[in-house]
Coordinates of N, CA, C and O in Angstrom, one line a residue:
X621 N 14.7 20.4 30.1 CA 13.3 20.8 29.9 C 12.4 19.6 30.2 O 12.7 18.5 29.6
X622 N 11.6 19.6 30.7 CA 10.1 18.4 31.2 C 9.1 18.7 30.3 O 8.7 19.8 30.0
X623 N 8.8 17.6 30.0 CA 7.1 17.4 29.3 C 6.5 16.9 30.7 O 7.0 16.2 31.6
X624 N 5.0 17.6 30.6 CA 4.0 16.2 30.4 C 4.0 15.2 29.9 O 3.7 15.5 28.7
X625 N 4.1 14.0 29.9 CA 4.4 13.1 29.2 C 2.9 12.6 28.5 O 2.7 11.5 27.9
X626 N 2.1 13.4 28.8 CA 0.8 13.0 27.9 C 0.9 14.2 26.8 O 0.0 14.2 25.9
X627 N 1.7 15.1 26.8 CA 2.1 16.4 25.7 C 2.6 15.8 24.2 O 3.5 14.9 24.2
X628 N 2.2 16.1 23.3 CA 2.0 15.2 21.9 C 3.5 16.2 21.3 O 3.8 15.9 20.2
X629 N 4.2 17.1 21.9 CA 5.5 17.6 21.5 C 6.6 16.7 22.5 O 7.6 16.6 21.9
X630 N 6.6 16.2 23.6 CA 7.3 15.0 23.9 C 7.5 14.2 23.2 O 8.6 14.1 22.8
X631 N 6.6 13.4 22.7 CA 6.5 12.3 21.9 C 7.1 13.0 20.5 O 7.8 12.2 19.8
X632 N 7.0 14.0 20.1 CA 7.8 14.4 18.8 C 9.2 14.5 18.9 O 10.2 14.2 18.2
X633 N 9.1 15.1 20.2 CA 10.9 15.3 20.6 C 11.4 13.9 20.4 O 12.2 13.5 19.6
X634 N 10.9 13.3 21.4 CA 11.1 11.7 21.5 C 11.7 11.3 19.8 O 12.9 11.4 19.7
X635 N 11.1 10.7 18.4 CA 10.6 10.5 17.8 C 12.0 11.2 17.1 O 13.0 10.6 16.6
X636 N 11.7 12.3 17.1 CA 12.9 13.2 17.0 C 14.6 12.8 16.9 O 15.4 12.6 16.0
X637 N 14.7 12.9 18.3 CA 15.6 12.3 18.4 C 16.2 10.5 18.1 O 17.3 10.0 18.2
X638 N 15.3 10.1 17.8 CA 15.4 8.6 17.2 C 15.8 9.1 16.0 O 17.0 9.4 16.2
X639 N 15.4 9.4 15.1 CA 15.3 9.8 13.7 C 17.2 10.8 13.6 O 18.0 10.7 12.7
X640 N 17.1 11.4 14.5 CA 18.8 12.1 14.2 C 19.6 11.8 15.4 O 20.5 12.6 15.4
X641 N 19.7 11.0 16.3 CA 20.3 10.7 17.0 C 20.4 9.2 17.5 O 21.2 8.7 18.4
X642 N 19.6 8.8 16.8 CA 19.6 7.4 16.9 C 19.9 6.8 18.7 O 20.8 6.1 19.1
X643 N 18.5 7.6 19.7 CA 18.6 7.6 20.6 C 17.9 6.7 21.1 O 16.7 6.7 20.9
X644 N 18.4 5.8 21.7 CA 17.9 4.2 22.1 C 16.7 4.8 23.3 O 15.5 4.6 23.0
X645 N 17.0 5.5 24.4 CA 16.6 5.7 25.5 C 15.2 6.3 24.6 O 14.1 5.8 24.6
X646 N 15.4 7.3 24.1 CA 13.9 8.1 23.4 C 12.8 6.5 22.7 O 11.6 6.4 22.7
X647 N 13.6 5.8 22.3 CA 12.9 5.1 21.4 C 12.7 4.0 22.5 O 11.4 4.0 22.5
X648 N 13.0 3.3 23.4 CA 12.2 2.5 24.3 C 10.9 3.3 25.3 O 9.9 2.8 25.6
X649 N 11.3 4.6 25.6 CA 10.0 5.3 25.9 C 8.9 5.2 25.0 O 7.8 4.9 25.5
X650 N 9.2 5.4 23.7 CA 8.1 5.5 22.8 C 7.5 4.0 22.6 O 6.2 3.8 22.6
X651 N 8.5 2.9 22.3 CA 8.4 1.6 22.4 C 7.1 1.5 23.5 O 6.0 1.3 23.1
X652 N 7.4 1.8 25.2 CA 6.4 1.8 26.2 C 5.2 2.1 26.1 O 4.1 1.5 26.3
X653 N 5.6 3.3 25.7 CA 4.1 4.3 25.2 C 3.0 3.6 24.0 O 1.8 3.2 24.1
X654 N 4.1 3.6 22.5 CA 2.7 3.3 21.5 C 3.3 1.7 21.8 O 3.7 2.1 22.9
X655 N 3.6 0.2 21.7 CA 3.7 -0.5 21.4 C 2.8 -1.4 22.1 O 2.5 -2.4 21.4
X656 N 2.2 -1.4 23.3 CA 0.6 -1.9 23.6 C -0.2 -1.5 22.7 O -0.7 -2.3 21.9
X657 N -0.5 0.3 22.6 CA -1.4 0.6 22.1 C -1.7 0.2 20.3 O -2.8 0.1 19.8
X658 N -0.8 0.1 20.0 CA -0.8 -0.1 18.3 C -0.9 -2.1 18.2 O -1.2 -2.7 17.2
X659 N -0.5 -2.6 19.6 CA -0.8 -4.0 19.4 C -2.3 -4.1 19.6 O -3.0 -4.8 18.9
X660 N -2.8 -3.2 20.8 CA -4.3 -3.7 21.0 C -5.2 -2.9 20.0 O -6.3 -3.1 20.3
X661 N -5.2 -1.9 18.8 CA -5.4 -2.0 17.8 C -5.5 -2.4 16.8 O -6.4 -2.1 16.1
X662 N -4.3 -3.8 16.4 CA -4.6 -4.6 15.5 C -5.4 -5.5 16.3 O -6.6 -5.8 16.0
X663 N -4.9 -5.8 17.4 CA -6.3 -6.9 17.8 C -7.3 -6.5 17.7 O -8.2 -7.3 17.5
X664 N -7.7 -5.0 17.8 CA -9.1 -4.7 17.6 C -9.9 -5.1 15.8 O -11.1 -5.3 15.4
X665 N -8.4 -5.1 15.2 CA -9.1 -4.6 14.0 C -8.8 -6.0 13.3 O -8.4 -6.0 12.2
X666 N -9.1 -7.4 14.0 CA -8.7 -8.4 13.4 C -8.1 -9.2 13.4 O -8.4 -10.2 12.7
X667 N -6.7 -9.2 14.2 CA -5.4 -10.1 14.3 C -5.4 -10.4 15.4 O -5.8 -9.7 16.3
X668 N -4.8 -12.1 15.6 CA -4.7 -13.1 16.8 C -3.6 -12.1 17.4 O -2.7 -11.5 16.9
X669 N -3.9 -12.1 18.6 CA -2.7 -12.0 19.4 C -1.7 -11.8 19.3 O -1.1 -10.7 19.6
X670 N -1.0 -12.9 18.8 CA 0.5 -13.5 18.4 C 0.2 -12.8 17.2 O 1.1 -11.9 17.2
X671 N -0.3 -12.6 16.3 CA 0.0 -12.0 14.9 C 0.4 -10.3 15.2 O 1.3 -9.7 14.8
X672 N -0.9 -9.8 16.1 CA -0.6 -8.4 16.2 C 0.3 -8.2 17.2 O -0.1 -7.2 17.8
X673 N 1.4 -8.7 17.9 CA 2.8 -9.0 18.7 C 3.4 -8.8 17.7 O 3.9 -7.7 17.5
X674 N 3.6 -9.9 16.3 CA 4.4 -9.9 15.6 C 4.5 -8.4 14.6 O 5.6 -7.9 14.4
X675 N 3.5 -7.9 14.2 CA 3.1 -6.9 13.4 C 3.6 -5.5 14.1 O 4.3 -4.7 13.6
X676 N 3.0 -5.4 15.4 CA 3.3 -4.1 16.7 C 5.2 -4.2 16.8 O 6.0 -3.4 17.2
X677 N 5.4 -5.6 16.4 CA 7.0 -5.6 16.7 C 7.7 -5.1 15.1 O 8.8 -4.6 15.2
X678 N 7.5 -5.2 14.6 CA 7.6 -4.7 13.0 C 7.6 -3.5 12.8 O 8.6 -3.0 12.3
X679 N 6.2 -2.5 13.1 CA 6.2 -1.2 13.5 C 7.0 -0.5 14.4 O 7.3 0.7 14.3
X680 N 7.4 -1.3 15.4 CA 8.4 -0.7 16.1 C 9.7 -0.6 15.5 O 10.5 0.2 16.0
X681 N 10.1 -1.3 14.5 CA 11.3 -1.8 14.0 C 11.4 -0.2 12.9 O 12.2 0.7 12.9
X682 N 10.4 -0.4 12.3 CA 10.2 0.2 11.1 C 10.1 2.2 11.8 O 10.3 3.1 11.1
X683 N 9.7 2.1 13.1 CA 10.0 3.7 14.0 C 11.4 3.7 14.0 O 11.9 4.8 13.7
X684 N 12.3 2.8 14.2 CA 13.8 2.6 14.2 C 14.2 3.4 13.1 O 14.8 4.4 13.1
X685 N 13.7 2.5 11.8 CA 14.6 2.7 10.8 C 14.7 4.2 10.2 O 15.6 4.9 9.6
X686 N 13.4 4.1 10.7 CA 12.5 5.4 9.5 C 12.5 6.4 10.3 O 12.5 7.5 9.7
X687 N 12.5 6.6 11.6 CA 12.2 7.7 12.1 C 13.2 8.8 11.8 O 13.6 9.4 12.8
X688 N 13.7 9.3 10.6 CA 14.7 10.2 10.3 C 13.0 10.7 9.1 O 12.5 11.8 8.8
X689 N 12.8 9.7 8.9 CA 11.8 10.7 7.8 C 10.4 11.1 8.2 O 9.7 11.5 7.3
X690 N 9.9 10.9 9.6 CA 9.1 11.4 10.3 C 9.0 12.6 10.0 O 10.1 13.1 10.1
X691 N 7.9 13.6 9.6 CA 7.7 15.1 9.5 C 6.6 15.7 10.5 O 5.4 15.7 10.1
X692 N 6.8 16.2 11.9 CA 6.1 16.4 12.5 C 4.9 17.5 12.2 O 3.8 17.6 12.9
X693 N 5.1 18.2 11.1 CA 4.0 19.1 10.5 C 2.9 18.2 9.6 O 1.8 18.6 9.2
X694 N 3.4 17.1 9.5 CA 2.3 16.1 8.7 C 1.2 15.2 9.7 O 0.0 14.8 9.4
X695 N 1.9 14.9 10.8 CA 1.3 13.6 11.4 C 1.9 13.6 12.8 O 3.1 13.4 12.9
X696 N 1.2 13.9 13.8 CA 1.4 13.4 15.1 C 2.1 12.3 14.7 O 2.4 11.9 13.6
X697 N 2.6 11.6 16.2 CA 3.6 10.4 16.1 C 2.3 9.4 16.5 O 2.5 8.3 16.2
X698 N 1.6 9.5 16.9 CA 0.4 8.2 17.1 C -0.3 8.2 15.4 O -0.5 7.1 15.0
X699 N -0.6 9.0 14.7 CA -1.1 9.0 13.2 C 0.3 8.4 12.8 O 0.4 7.2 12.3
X700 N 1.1 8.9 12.8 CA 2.2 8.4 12.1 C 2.4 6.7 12.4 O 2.3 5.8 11.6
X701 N 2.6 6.8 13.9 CA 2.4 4.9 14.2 C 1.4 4.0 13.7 O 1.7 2.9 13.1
X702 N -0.1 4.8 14.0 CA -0.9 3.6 13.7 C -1.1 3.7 11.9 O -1.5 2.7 11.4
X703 N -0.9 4.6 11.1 CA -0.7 4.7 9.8 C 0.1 2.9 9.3 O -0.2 1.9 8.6
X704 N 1.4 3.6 10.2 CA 2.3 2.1 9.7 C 1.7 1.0 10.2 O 1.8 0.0 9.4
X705 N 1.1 0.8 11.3 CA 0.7 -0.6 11.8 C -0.8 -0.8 10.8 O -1.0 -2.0 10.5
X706 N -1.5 -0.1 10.3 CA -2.5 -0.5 9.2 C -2.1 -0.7 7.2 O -2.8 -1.1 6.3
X707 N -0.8 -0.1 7.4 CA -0.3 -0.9 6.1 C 0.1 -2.0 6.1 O -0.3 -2.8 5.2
X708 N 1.1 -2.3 7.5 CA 1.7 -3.5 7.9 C 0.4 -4.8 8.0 O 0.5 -5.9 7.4
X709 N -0.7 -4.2 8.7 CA -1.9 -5.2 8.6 C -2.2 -6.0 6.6 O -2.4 -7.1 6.0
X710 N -2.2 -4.1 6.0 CA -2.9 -4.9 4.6 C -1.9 -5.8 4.2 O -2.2 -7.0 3.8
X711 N -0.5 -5.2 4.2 CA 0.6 -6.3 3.3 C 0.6 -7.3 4.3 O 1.3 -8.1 3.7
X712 N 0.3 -8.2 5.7 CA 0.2 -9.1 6.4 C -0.8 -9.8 5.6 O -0.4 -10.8 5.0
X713 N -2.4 -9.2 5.6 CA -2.7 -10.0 4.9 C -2.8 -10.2 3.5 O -3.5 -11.2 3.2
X714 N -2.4 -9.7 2.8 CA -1.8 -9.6 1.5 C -1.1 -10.8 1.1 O -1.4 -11.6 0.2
X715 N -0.3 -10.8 1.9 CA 0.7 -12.4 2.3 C 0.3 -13.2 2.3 O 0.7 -14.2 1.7
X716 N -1.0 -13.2 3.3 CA -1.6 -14.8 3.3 C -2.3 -14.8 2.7 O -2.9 -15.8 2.8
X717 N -2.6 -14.3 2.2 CA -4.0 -14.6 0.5 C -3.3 -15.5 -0.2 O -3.6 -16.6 -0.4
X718 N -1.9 -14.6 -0.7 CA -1.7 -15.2 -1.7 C -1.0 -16.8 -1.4 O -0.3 -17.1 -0.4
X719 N -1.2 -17.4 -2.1 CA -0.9 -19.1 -2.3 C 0.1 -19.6 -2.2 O 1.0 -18.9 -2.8
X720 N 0.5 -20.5 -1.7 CA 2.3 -20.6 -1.5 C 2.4 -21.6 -3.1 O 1.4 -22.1 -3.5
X721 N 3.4 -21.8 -3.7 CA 3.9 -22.4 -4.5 C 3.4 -24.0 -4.9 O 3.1 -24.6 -5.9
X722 N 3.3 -24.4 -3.6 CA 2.5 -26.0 -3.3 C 1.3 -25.8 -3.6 O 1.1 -26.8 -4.4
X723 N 0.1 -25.1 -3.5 CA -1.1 -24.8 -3.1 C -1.3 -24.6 -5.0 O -2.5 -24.9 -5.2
X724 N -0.8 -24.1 -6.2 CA -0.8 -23.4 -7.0 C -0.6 -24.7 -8.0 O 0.3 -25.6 -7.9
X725 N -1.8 -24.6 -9.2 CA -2.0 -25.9 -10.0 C -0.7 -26.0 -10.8 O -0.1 -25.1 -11.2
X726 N -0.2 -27.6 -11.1 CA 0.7 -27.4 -11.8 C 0.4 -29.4 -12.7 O 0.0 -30.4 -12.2
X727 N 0.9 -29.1 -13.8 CA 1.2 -30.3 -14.7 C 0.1 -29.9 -15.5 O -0.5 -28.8 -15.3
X728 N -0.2 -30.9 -16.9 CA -0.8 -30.6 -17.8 C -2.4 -30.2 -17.3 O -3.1 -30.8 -16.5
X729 N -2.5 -28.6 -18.3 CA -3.8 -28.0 -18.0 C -4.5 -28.5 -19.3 O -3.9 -28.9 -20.3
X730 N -6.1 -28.3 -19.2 CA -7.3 -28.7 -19.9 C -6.9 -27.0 -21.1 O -6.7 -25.9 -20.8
X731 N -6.8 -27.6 -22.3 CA -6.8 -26.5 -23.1 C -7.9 -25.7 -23.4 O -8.9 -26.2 -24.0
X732 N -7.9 -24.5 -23.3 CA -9.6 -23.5 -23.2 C -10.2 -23.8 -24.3 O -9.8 -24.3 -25.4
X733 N -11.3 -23.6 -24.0 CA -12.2 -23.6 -25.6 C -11.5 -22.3 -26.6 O -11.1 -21.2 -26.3
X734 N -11.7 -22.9 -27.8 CA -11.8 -21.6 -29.0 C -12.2 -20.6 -28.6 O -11.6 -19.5 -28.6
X735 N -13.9 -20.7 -28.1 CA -14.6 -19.2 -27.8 C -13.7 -18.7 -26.8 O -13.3 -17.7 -27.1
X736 N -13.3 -19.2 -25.6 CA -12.8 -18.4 -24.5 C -11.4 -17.8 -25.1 O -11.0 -16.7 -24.7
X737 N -10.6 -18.6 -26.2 CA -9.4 -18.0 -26.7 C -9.9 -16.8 -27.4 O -9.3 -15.8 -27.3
X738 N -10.8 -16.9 -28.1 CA -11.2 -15.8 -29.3 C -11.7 -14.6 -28.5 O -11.7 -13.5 -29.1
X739 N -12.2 -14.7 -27.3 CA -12.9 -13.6 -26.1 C -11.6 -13.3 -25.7 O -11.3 -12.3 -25.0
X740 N -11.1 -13.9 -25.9 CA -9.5 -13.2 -24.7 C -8.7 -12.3 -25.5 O -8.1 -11.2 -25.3
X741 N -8.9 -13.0 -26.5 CA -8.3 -12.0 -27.8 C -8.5 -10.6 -27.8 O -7.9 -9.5 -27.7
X742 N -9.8 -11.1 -28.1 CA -10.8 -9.4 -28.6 C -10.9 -8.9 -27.3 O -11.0 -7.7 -27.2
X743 N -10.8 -9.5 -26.3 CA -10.9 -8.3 -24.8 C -9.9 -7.5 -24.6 O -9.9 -6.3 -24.2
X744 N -8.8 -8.3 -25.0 CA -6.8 -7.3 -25.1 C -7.1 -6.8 -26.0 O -6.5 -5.7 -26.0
X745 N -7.8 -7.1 -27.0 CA -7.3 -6.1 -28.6 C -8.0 -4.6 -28.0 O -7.3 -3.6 -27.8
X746 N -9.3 -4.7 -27.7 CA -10.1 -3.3 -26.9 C -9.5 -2.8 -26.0 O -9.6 -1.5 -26.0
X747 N -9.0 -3.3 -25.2 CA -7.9 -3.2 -24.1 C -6.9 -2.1 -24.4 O -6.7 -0.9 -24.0
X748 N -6.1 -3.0 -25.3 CA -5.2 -1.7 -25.9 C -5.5 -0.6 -26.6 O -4.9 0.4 -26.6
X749 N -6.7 -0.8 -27.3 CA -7.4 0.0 -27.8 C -7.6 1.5 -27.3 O -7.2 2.5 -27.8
X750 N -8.3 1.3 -26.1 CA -9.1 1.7 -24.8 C -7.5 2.5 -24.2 O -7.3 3.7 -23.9
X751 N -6.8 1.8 -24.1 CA -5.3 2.7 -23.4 C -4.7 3.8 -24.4 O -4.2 5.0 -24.2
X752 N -4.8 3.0 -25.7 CA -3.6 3.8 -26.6 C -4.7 5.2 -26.6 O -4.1 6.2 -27.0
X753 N -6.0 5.5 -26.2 CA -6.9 7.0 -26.6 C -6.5 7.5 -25.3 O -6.8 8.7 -25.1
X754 N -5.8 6.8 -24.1 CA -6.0 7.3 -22.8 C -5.0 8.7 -23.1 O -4.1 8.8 -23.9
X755 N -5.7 9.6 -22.2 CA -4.8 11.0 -22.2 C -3.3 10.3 -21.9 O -3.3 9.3 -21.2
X756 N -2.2 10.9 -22.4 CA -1.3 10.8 -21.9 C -0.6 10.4 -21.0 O 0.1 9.3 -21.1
X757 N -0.8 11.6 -19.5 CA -0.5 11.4 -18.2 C -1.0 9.9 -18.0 O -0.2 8.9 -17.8
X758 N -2.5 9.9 -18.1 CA -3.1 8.4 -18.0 C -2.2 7.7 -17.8 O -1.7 7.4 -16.7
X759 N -2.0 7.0 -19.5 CA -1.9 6.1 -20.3 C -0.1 5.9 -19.9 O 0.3 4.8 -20.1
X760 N 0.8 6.8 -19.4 CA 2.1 6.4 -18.7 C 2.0 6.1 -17.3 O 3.0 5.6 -16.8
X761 N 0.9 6.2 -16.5 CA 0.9 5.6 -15.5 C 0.2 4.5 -14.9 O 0.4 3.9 -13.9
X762 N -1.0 4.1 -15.9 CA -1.6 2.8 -16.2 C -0.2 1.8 -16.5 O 0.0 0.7 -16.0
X763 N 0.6 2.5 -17.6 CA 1.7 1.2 -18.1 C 2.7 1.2 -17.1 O 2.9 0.1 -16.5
X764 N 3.4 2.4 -16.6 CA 4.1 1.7 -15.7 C 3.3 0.9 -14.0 O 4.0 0.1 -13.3
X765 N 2.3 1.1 -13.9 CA 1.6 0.1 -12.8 C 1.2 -1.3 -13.2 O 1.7 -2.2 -12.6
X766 N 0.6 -1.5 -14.1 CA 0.1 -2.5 -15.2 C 1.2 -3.2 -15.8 O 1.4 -4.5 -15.7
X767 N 1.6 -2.6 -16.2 CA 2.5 -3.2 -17.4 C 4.5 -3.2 -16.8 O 5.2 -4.2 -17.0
X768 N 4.9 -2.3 -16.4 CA 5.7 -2.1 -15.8 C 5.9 -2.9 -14.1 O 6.8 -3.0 -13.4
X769 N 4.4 -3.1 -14.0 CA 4.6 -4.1 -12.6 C 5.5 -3.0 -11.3 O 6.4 -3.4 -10.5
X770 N 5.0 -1.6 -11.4 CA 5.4 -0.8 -10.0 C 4.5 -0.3 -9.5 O 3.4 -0.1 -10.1
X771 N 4.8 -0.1 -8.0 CA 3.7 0.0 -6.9 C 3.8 1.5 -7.2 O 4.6 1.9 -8.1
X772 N 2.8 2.5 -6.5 CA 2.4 3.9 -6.4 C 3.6 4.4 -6.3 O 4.3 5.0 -7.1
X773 N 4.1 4.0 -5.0 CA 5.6 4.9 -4.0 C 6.7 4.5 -5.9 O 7.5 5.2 -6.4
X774 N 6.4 3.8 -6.0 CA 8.0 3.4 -7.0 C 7.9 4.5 -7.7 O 8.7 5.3 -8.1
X775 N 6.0 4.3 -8.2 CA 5.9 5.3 -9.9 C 6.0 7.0 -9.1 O 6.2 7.9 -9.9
X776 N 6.0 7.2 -7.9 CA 5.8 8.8 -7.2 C 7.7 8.8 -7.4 O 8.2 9.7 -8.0
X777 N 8.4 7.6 -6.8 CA 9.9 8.1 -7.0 C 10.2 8.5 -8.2 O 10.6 9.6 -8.6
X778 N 10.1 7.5 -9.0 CA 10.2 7.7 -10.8 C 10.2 9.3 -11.2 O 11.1 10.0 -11.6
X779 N 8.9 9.3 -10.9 CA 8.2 10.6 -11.9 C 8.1 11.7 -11.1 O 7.8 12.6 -11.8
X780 N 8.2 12.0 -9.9 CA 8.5 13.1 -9.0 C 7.3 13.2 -8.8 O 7.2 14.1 -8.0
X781 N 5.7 12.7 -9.2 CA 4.3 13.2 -8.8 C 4.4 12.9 -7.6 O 5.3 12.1 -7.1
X782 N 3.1 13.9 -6.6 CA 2.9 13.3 -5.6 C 2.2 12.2 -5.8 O 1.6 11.8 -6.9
X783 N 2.2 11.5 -4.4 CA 1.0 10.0 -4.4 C -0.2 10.2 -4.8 O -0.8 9.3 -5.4
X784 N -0.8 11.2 -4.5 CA -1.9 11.5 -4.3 C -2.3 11.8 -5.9 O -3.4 11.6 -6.4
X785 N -1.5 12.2 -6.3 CA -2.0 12.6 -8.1 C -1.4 11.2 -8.6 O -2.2 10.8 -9.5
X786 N -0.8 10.8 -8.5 CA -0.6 9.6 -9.3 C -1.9 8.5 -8.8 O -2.5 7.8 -9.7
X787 N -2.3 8.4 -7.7 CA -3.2 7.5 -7.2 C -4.5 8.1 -8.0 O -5.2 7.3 -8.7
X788 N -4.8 9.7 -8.1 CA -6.0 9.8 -8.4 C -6.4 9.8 -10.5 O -7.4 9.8 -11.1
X789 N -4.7 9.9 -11.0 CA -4.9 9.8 -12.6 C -5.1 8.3 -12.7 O -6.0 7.8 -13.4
X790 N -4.2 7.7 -11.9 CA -4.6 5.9 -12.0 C -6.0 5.5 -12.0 O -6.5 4.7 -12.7
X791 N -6.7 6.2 -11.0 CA -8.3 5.6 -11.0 C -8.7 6.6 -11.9 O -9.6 5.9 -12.5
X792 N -8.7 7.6 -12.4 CA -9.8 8.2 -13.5 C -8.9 7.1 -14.8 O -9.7 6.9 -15.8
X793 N -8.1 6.8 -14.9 CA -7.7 5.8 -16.2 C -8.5 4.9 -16.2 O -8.9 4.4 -17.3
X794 N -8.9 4.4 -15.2 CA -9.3 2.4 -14.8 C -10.9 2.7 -15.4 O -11.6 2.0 -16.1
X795 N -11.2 4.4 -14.5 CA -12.8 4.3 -14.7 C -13.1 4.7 -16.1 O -14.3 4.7 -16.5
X796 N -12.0 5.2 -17.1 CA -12.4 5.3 -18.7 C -12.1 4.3 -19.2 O -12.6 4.0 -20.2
X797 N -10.9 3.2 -18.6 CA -10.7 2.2 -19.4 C -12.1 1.2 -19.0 O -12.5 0.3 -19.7
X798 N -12.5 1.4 -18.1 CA -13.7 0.6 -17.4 C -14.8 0.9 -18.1 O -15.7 0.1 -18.2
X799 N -15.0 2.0 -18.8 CA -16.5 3.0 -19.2 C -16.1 2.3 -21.0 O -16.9 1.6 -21.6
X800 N -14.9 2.7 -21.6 CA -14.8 2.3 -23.0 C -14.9 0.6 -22.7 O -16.0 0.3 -23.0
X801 N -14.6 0.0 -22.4 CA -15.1 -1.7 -22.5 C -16.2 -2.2 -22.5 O -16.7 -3.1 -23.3
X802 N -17.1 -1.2 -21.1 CA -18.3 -1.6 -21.0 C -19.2 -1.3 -22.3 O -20.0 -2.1 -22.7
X803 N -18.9 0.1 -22.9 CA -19.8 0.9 -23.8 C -19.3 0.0 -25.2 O -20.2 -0.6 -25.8
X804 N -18.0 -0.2 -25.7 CA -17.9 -1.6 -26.7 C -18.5 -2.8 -26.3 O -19.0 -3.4 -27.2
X805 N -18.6 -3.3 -25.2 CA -19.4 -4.8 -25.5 C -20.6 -4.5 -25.4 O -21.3 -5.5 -25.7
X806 N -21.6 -3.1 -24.9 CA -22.7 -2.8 -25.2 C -23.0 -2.5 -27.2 O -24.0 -2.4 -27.9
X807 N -22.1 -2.4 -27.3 CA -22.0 -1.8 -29.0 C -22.1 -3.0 -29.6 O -22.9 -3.2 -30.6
X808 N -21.3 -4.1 -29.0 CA -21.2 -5.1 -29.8 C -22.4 -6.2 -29.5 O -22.6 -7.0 -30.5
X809 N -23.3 -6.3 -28.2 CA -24.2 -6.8 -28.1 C -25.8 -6.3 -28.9 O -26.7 -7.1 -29.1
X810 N -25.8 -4.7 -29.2 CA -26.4 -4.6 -30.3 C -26.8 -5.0 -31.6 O -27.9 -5.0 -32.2
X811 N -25.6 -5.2 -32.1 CA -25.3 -5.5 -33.5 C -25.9 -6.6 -33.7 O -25.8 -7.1 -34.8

């Protein structure tokens, strides 16, 4: 059977057969096809050159691995590509924000003032406060993000929620835990 090779069910066949046949020949066409295009996208959207080379080669890596969990009823294979090449971008720069080990203060620190210990106090004590009234659902997915230190995908494997409801109970928690703080230090600045 022939495609058009501008036909967006080629490219799924393609895509396809990476994913269950681990078909090299499918996957350097597709390589040809998106791997300019998703490189001159990160360059559009910010990255040197050489960074979005390195990144466009990552995404390609990551069509390798993954292409078994590709669901063609969710996402074209260009949404599906450039999806991955704009996570790949945040956790790229994600990376370089944070400080390498050298860069990060170390040897004896200036001990805080009283007040700032005594504000830090009472900010956790409300804090907890503020969580333990959280509904439920809330208050188990604030702790395992928070407190349990797991990303969305870990807490969606965990708990079988979709992403999408766990992402959206996490922000209505933040904006009550955000609304009870504000409205206590409004309470307490009255007094």
């Amino acid at each position: 059977m022939t495609f058009d090779t501008k036909d967006e069910a080629y490219w799924t066949s393609l895509l396809v057969a990476v994913g269950t046949d681990r078909d090299r020949a499918a996957f350097e066409q597709l390589f040809r096809q998106y791997g300019p295009r998703v490189k001159a996208f990160l360059i559009r959207t910010g990255l040197t050159p050489g960074t979005a080379e390195d990144c466009m080669q990552d995404v390609m890596v990551t069509l390798w691995r993954k292409a078994h969990m590709y669901d063609p009823t969710r996402a074209t294979v260009a949404t599906w590509l450039f999806t991955i090449a704009r996570n790949r971008k945040i956790d790229l720069i994600r990376k370089i924000r944070r400080p390498e080990p050298e860069d990060l203060p170390w040897g004896p620190q200036a001990e805080p003032e009283q007040s700032e210990v005594l504000a830090l106090r009472d900010d956790s004590r409300r804090l907890a406060e503020a969580v333990a009234v959280l509904p439920e659902k809330q208050r188990d997915l604030i702790e395992k993000a928070f407190f349990g230190d797991l990303t969305h995908s870990e807490i969606a494997a965990q708990t079988g929620l979709p992403l999408g409801t766990i992402k959206s109970r996490i922000r209505l928690a933040i904006d009550r835990l955000r609304h009870a703080m504000d409205t206590d230090l409004q309470g307490t600045a009255q007094r």
